[in-house]
Tab-separated table of C-alpha atoms in Angstrom:
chain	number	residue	atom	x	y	z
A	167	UNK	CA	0.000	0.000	0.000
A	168	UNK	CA	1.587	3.706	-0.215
A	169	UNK	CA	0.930	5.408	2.596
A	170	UNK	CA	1.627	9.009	3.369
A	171	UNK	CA	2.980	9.690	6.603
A	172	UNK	CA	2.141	13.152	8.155
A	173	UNK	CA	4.716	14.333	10.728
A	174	UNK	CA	6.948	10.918	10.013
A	175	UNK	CA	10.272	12.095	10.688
A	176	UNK	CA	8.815	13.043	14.683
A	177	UNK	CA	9.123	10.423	17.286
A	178	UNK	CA	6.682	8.173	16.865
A	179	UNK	CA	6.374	8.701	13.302
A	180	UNK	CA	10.085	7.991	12.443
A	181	UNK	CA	9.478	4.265	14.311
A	182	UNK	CA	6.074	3.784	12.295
A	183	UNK	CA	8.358	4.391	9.476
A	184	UNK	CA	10.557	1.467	9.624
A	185	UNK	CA	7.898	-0.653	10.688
A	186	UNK	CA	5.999	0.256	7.403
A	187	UNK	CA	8.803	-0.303	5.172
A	188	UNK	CA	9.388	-4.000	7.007
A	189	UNK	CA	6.161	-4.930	5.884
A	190	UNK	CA	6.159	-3.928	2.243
A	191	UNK	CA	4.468	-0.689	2.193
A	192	UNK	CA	5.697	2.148	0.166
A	193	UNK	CA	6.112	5.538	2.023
A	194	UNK	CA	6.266	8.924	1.601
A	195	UNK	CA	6.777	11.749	4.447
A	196	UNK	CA	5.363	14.888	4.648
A	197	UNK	CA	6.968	16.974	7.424
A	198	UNK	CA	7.757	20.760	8.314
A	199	UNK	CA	10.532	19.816	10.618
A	200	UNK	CA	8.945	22.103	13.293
A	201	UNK	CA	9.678	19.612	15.764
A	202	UNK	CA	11.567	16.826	14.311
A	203	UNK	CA	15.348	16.994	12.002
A	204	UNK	CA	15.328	15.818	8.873
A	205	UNK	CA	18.630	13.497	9.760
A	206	UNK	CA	16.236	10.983	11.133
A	207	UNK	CA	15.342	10.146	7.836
A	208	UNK	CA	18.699	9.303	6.617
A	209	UNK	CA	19.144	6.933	9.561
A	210	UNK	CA	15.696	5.771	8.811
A	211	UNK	CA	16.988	4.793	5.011
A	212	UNK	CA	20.196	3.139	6.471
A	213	UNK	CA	18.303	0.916	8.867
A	214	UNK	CA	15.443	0.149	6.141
A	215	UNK	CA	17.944	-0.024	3.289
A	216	UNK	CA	15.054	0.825	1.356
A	217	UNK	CA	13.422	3.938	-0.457
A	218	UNK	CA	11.497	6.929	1.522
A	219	UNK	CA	9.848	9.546	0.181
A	220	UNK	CA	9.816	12.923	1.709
A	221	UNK	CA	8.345	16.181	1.065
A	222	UNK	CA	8.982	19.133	3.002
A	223	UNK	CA	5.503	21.020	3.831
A	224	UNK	CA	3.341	22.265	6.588
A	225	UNK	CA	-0.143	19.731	7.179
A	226	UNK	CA	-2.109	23.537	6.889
A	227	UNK	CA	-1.081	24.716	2.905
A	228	UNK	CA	-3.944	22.669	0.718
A	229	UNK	CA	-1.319	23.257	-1.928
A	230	UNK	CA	1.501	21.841	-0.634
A	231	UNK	CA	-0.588	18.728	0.304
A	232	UNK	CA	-2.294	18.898	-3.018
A	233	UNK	CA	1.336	18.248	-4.988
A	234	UNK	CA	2.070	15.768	-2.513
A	235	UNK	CA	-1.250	13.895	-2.895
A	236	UNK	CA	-0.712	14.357	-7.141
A	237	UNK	CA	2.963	12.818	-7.168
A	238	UNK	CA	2.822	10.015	-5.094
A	239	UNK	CA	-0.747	9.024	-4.896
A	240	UNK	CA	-1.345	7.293	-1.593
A	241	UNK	CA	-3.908	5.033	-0.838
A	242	UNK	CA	-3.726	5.656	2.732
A	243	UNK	CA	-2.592	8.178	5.616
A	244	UNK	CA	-1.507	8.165	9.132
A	245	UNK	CA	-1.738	11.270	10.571
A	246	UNK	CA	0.905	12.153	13.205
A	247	UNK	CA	1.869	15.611	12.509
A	248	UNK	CA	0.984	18.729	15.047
A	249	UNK	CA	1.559	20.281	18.425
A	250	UNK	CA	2.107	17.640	21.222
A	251	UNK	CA	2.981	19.500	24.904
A	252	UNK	CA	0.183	20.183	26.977
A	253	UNK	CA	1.553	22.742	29.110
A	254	UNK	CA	2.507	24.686	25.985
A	255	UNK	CA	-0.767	24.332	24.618
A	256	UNK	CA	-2.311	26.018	27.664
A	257	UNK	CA	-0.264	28.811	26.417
A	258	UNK	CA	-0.146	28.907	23.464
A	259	UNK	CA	-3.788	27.718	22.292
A	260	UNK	CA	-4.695	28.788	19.210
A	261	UNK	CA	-1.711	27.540	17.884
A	262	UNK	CA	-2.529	24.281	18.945
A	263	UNK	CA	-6.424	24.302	17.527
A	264	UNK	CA	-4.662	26.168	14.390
A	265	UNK	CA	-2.257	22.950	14.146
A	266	UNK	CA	-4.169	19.741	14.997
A	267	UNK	CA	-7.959	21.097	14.174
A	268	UNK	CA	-7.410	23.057	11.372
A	269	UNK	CA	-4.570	20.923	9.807
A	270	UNK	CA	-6.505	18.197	10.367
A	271	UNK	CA	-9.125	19.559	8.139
A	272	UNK	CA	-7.033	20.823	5.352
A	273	UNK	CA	-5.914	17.131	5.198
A	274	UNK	CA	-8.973	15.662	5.138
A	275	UNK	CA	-10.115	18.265	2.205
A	276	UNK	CA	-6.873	17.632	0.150
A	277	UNK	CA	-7.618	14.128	0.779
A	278	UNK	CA	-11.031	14.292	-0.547
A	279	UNK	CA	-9.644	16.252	-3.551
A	280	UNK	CA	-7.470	12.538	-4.188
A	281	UNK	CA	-9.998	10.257	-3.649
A	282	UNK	CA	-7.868	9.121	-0.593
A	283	UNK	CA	-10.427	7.431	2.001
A	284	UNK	CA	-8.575	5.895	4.826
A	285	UNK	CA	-6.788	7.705	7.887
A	286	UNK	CA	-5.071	6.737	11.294
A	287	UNK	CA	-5.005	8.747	13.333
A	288	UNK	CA	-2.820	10.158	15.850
A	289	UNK	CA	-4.902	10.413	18.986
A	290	UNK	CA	-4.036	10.335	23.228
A	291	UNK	CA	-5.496	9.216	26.115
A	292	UNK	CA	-5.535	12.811	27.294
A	293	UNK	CA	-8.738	13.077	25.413
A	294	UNK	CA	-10.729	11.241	28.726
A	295	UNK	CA	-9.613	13.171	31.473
A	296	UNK	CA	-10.325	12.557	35.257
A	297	UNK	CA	-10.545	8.709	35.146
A	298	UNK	CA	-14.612	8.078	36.142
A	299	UNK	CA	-12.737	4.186	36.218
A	300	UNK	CA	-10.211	2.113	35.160
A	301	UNK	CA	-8.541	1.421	33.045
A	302	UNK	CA	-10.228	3.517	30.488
A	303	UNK	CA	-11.993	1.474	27.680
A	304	UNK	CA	-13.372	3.289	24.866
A	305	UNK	CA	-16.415	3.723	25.754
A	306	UNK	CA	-15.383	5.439	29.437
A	307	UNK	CA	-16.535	9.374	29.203
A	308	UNK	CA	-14.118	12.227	27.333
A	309	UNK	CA	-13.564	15.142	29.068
A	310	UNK	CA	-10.560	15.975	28.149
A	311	UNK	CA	-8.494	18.261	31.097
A	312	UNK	CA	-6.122	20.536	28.442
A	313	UNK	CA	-5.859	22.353	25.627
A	314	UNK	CA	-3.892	19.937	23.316
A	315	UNK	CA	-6.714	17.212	24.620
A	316	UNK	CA	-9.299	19.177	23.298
A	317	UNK	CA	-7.891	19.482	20.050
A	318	UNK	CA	-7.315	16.055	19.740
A	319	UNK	CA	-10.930	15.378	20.923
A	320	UNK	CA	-12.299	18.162	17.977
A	321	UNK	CA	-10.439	16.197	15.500
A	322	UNK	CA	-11.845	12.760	16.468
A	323	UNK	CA	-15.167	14.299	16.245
A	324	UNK	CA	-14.227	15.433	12.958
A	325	UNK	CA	-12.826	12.334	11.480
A	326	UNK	CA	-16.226	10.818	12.647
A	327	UNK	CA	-18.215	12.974	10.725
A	328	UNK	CA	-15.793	12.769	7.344
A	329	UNK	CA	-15.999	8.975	7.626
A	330	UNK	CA	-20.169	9.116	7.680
A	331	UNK	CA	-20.043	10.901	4.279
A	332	UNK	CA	-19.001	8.084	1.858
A	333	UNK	CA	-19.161	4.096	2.478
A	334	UNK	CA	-15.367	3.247	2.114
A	335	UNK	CA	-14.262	6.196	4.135
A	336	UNK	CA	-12.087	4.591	7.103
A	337	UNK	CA	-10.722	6.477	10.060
A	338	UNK	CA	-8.801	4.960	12.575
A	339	UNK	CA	-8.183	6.883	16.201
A	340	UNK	CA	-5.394	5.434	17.888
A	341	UNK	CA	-5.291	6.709	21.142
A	342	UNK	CA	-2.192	6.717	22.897
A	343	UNK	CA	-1.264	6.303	26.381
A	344	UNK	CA	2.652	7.337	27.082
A	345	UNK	CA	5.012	6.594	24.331
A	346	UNK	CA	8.665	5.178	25.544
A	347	UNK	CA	11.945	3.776	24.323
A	348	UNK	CA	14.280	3.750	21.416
A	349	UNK	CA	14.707	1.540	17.891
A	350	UNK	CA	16.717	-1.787	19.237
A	351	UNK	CA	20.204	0.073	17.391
A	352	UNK	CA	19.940	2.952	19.403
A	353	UNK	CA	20.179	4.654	16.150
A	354	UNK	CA	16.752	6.471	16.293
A	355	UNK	CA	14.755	7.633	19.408
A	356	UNK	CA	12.701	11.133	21.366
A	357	UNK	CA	15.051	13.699	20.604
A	358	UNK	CA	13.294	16.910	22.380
A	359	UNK	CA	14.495	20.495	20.931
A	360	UNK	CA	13.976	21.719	24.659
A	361	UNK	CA	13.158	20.814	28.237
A	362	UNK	CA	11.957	17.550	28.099
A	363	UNK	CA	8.453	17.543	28.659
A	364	UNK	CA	7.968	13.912	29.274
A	365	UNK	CA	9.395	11.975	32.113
A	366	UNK	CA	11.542	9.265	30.330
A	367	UNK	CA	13.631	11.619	28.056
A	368	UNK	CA	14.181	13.853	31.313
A	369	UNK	CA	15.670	10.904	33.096
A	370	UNK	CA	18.118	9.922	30.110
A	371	UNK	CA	19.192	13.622	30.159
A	372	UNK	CA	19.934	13.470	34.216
A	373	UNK	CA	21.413	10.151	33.595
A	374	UNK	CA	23.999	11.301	31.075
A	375	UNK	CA	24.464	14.510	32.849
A	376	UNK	CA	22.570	17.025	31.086
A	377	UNK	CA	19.901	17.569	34.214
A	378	UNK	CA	21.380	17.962	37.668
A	379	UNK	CA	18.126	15.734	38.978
A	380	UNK	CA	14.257	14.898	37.917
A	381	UNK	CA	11.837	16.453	39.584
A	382	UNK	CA	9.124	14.763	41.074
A	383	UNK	CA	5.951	16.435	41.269
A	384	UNK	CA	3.907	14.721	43.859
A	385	UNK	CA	4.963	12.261	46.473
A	386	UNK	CA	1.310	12.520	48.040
A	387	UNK	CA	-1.323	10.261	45.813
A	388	UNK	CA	-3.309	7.833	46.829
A	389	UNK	CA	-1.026	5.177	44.771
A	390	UNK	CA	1.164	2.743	46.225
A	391	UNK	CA	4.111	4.390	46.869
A	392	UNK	CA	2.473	8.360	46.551
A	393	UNK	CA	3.911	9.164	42.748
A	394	UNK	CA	1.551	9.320	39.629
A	395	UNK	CA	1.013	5.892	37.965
A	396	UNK	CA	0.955	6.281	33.917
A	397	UNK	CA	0.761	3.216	31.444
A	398	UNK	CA	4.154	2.983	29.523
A	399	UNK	CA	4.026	1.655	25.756
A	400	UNK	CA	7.707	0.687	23.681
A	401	UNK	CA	7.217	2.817	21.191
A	402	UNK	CA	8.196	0.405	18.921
A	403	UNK	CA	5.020	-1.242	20.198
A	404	UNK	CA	2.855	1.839	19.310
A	405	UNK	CA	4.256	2.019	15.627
A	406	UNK	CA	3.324	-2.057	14.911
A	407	UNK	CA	0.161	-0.737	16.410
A	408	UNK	CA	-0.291	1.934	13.475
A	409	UNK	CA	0.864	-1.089	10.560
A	410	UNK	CA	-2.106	-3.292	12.474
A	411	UNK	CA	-4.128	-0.566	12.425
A	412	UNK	CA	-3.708	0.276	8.296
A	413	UNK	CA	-4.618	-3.394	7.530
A	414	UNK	CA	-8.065	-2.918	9.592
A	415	UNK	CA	-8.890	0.083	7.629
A	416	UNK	CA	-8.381	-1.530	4.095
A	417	UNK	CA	-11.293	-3.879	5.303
A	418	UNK	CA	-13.246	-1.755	7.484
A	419	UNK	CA	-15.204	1.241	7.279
A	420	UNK	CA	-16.277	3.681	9.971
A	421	UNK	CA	-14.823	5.357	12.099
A	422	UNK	CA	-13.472	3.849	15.598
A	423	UNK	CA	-11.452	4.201	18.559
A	424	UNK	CA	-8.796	2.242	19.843
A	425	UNK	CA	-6.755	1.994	23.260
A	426	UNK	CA	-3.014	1.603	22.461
A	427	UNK	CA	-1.529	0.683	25.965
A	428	UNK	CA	-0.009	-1.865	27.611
A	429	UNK	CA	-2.854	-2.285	30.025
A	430	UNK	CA	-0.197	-1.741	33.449
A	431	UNK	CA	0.414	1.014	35.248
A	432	UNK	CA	4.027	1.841	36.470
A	433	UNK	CA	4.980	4.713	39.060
A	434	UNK	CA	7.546	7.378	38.758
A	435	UNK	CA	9.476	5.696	41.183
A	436	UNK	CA	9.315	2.334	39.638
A	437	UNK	CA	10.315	4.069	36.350
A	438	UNK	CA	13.702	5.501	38.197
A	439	UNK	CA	14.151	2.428	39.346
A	440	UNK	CA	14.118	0.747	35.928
A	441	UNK	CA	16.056	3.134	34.427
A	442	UNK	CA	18.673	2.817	37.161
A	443	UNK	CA	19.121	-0.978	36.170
A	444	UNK	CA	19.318	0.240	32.771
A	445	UNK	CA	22.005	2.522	32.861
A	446	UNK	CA	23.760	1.512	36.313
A	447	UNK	CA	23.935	4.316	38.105
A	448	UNK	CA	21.512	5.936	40.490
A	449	UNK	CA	19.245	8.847	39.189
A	450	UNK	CA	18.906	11.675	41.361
A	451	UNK	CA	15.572	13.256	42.242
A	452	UNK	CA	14.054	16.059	44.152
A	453	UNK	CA	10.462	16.079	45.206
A	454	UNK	CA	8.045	19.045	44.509
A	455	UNK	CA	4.295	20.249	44.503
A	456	UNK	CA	1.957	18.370	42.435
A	457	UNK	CA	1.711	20.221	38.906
A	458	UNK	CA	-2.077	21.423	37.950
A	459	UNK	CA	-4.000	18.962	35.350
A	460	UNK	CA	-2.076	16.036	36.629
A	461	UNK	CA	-3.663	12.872	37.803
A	462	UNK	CA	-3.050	10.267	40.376
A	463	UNK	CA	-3.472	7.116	37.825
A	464	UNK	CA	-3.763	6.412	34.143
A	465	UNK	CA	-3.893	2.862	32.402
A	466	UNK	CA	-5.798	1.253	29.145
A	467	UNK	CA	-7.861	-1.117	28.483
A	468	UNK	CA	-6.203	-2.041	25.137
A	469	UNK	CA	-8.530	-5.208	24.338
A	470	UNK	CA	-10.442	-3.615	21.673
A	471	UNK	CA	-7.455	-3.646	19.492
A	472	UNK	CA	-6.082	-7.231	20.242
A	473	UNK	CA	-9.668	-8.473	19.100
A	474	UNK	CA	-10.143	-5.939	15.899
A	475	UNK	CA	-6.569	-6.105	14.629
A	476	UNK	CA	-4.833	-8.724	16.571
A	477	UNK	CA	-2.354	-5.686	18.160
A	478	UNK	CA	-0.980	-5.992	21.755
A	479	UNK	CA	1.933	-4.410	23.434
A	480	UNK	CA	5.222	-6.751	23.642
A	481	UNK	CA	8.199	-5.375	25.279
A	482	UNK	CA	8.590	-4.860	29.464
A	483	UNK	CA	9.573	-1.986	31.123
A	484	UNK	CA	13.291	-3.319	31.465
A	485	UNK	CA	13.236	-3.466	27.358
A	486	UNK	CA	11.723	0.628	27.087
A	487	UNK	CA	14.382	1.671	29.457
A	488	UNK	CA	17.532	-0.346	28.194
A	489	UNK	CA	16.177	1.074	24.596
A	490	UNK	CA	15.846	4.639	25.788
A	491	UNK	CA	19.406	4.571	27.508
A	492	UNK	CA	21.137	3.115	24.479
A	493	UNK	CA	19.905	5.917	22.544
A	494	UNK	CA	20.595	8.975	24.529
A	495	UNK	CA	24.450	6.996	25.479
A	496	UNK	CA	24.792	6.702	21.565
A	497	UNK	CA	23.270	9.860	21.008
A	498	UNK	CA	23.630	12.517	23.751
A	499	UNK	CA	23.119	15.367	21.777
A	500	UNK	CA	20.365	13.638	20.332
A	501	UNK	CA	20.411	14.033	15.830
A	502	UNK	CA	22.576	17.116	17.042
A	503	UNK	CA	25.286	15.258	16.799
A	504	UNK	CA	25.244	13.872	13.344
């Protein structure tokens, strides 16, 4: 199948690359490199040894996406690019409805224009909020707590209402729960332009010495051992998830949701822990207030797409964190460094 990829060269998109080209698929990239380098791809292509196509353009010019949808002609997308922090996205929110709502909808129109009728898409857990239970299944209440889960949220809604128009329209909503780890090299992984907003890369960074300590914000919830519990997917994991995900749409259409988790929830301190066995050295931490939006506990219910698509996570927590730490020791300047 050819397959555009919006936002491939990012984190998870990069992965979902080289899982795409395993299987066959032909693949083209379309990327503004707002928060992703363009090296990736080359190290994508060496670990492939196979062809990539990529176009440099932002998800919001109809033009640019029309020329891309001319030349290469996919027959499917997965749709990764946009804004991801949530604290930016409190400040920064029209941005973030500008990116992932409006892009969102100049894709589907340019896709329309093609003929193209099948999507994943790149959703997030964030889009359900204060857990009413758990784990979340699909069908547990969205009420999402952010900015960036709100957009994410709109553009479900609207990839519900694009699939109703035509019978073999197909649109996929992964939703993610918290994306780990590295490629098995080391030669690809998350490679953040900034202050990590996500608690794995900020460990690697205090592990190799970037970060004088992680900061732990909360000792006091009602979990085990006081620290926020969050289910942990290999990203690795996550991008077989998208490949499964691409062979349900070619047979399916509609428009539904899927849990991509690992169905376990893992503390902050059980994550310093792991990484400590990872890397061999202790990680050091200060405590501090509990940040606003945050909640005590997070996990999935990822059944839905082990029975639709035959998809479940595979790699432990010891595998995400050996993974992550082989790619920040190769790479501690992240793509910086060649």
């Amino acid at each position: 199948m050819r397959v555009l990829v919006t936002g491939g060269a990012g984190y998870i998109g990069s992965h979902t690359l080289l899982e795409l080209m395993a299987q066959g698929h032909e693949v083209c990239v379309y990327d503004s490199y707002v928060n992703a380098n363009p090296k990736v791809l080359d190290r994508v292509r060496s670990l492939s040894n196979g062809k990539l196509g990529d176009v440099t353009g932002d998800v919001r010019d109809a033009a640019g996406l029309d020329a891309v949808f001319s030349d290469f002609e996919p027959e499917a997308v997965i749709h990764f690019a946009g804004l991801k922090a949530v604290g930016e996205s409190e400040e920064r929110p029209l941005a973030y409805y500008d990116v992932n709502v409006g892009g969102t909808l100049t894709l589907l129109h340019a896709m329309d224009r093609a003929g193209c009728r099948k999507i994943i898409f790149s959703s997030s857990a964030t889009v359900y909020g204060e857990p009413v239970y758990l784990p979340y299944d699909e069908a547990h209440p969205t009420a999402p707590l952010s900015v960036y889960g709100r957009t994410k949220l709109m553009a479900e809604q609207i990839l519900a209402d694009w699939s109703k128009q035509a019978g073999d329209r197909a649109a996929v909503l992964l939703r993610y729960f918290n994306p780990v780890g590295a490629h098995h090299s080391g030669e690809i992984g998350e490679d953040p332009s900034d202050i990590p907003n996500n608690l794995v890369p900020y460990i690697a960074q205090v592990a190799i010495g970037k970060r004088p300590a992680l900061q732990v914000f909360g000792t006091d919830y009602d979990t085990p051992d006081g620290t926020g519990l969050r289910d942990y997917i290999h990203v690795v994991d996550l991008a077989r998830a998208h490949v499964a995900a691409l062979g349900y749409a070619a047979g399916n259409a509609g428009c539904q949701p899927f849990n991509i988790g690992t169905g376990q929830s893992v503390s902050v301190r059980q994550m310093v822990a792991a990484f400590e066995r990872a890397c061999g050295a202790p990680i050091p931490t200060r405590t501090a207030p509990r940040r606003a939006g945050d909640i005590a506990a997070m996990q999935a219910d990822p059944s839905r797409a082990k029975a639709a698509f035959g998809w479940r996570a595979e790699h432990s927590l010891d595998e995400m964190m050996a993974s992550t730490w082989r790619w920040q020791s190769q790479n501690p300047d992240g793509y910086g460094n060649g």
